[in-house]
XYZ file of C-alpha atoms in Angstrom:
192
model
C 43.299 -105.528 119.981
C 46.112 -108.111 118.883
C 49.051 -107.560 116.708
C 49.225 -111.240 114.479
C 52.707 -111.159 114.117
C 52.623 -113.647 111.063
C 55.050 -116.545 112.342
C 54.392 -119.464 114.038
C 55.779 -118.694 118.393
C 58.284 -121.820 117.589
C 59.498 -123.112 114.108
C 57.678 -126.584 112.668
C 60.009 -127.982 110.113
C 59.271 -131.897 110.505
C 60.940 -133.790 107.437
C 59.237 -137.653 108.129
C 55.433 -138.226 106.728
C 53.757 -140.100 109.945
C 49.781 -140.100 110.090
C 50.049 -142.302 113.346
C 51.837 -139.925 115.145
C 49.287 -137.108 113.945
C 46.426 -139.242 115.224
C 47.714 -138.986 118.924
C 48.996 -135.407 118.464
C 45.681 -133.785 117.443
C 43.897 -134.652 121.008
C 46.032 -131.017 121.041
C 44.274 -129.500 118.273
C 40.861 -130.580 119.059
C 40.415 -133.040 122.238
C 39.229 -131.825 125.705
C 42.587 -130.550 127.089
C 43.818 -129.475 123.881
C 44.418 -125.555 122.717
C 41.212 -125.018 121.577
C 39.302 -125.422 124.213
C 42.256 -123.745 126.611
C 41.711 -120.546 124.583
C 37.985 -120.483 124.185
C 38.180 -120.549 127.726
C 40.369 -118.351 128.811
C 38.945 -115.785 126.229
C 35.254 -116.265 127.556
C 36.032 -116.103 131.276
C 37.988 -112.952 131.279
C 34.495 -111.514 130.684
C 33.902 -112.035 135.304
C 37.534 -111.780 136.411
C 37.409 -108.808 139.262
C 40.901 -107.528 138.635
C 42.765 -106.059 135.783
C 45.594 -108.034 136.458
C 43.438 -111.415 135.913
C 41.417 -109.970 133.007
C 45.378 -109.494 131.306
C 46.035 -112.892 132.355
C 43.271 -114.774 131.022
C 43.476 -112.453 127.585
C 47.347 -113.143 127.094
C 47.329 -116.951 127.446
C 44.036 -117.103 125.843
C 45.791 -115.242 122.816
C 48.799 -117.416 123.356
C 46.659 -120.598 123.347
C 45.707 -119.449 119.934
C 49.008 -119.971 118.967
C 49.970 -122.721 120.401
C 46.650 -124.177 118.459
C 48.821 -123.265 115.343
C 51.753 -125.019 116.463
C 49.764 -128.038 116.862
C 47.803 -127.667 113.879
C 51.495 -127.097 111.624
C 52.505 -130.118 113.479
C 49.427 -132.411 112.460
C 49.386 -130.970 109.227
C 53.300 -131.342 108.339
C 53.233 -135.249 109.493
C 49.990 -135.772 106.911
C 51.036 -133.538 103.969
C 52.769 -136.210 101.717
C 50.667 -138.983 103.054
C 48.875 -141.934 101.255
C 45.204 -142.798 101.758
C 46.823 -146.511 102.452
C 48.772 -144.659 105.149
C 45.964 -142.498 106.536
C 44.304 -146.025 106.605
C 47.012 -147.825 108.230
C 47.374 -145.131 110.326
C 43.565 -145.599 111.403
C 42.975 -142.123 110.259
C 40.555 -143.677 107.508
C 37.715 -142.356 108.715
C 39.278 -138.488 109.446
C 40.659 -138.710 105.834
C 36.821 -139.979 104.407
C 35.298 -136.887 106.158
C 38.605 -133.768 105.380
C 41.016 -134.951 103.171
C 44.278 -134.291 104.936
C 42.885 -131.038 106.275
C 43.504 -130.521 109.653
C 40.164 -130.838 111.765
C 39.749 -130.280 115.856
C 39.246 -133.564 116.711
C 39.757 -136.308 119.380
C 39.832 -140.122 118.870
C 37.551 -139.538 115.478
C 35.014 -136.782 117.685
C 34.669 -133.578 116.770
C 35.501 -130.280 119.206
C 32.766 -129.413 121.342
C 32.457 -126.782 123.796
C 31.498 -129.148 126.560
C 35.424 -129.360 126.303
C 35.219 -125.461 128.458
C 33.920 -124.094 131.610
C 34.005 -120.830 132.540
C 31.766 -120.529 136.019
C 31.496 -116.715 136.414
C 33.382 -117.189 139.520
C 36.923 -115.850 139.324
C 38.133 -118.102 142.048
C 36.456 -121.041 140.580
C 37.823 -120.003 137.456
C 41.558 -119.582 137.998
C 41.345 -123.361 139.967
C 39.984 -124.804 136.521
C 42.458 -123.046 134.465
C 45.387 -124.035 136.773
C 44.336 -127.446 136.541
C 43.628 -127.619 133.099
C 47.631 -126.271 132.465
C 48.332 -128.934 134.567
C 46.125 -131.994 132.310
C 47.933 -130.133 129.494
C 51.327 -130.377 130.090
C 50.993 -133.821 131.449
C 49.643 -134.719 128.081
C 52.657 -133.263 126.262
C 54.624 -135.425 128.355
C 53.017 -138.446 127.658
C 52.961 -137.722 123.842
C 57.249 -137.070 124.435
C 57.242 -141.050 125.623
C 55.615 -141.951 122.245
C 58.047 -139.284 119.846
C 61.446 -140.310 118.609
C 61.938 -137.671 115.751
C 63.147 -134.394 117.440
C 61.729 -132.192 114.612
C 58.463 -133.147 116.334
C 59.628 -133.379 119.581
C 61.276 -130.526 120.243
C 58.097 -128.156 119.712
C 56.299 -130.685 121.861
C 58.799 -129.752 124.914
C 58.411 -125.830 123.968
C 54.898 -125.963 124.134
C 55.228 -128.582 127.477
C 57.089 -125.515 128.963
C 54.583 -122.615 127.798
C 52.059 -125.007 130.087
C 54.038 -124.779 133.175
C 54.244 -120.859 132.764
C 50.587 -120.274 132.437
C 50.150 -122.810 135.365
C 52.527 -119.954 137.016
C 50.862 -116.809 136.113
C 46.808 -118.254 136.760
C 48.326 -118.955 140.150
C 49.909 -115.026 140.521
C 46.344 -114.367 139.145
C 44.660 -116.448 142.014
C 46.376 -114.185 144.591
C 45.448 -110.456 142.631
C 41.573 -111.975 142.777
C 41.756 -113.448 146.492
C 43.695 -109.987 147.301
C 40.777 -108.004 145.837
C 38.009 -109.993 147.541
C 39.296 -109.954 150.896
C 39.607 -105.969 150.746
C 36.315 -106.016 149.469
C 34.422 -107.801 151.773
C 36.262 -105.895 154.613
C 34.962 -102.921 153.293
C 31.248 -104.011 153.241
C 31.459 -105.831 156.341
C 32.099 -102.137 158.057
């Protein structure tokens, strides 16, 4: 179904050890706006999309989401790799570093992943509103965490991935309009 095409969709090479900055960044990985959760959802509500156009949609950026969950993930896992337990501690990532080490766990503010993070409604129009907002939450989030980054090796993959959010913001939306399309013919046909 996929060809893995086995290299990260934009280059992580961050030089500077900093568990702090990890901390905020893996609300990304594992929080309730974060990749994860955008691809589980996408993924599980192509399943009740009405067109072919939408179920493409929602099965590209849910694939994409998957690797944007690896750019965050190289991200975390590049600013912990040479770290210190007295940094993880410093860092407040005591507790993350107790329970996995320096592995890289979906997490937000010290809580695990859940999928109360999703929805997926079974109602394409419902559906495509949620996902366009949730692109939205997304990139505003990557903005926020660009006020808080000075080092451009983390930084710049935080604008890429900014960027990727504003394009599937774009193509839910062309989605939207396939689905309305589709509904209005058919309820002109049954109302006949």
């Amino acid at each position: 179904m996929w060809a893995y095409e086995k290299k990260l969709q934009y280059p992580i090479r961050i030089k500077k050890t900093d568990p702090a900055l990890a901390k905020i960044i893996i609300a990304q990985y594992g929080g309730p706006d974060g990749e994860l959760g955008a691809s589980l959802r996408y993924l599980s509500q192509r399943f009740t999309m009405v067109t072919p156009q939408a179920i493409a949609t929602l099965n590209d950026i849910g694939t994409e989401e998957l690797a944007h969950l690896e750019i965050v993930g190289s991200i975390c896992h590049q600013l912990t790799a040479n770290a210190t337990p007295q940094q993880m501690r410093d860092a407040g990532m005591d507790v993350d570093y107790v329970n996995h080490g320096l592995g890289i766990h979906p997490s937000f503010g010290g809580a695990a992943w859940t999928a109360a993070y999703i929805q997926s409604k079974g109602d394409p129009i419902t559906d495509l509103y949620e996902n366009m907002a949730a692109e939205q939450k997304a990139r505003s989030t990557y903005e926020y965490l660009l006020d808080l980054i000075d080092d451009p090796d983390v930084a710049d993959p935080i604008k890429f991935l900014r960027e990727r959010e504003v394009v599937h913001m774009q193509r839910f939306g062309e989605a939207l309009n396939y689905v309305r399309d589709y509904l209005g013919r058919k309820r002109m046909f049954y109302s006949k």
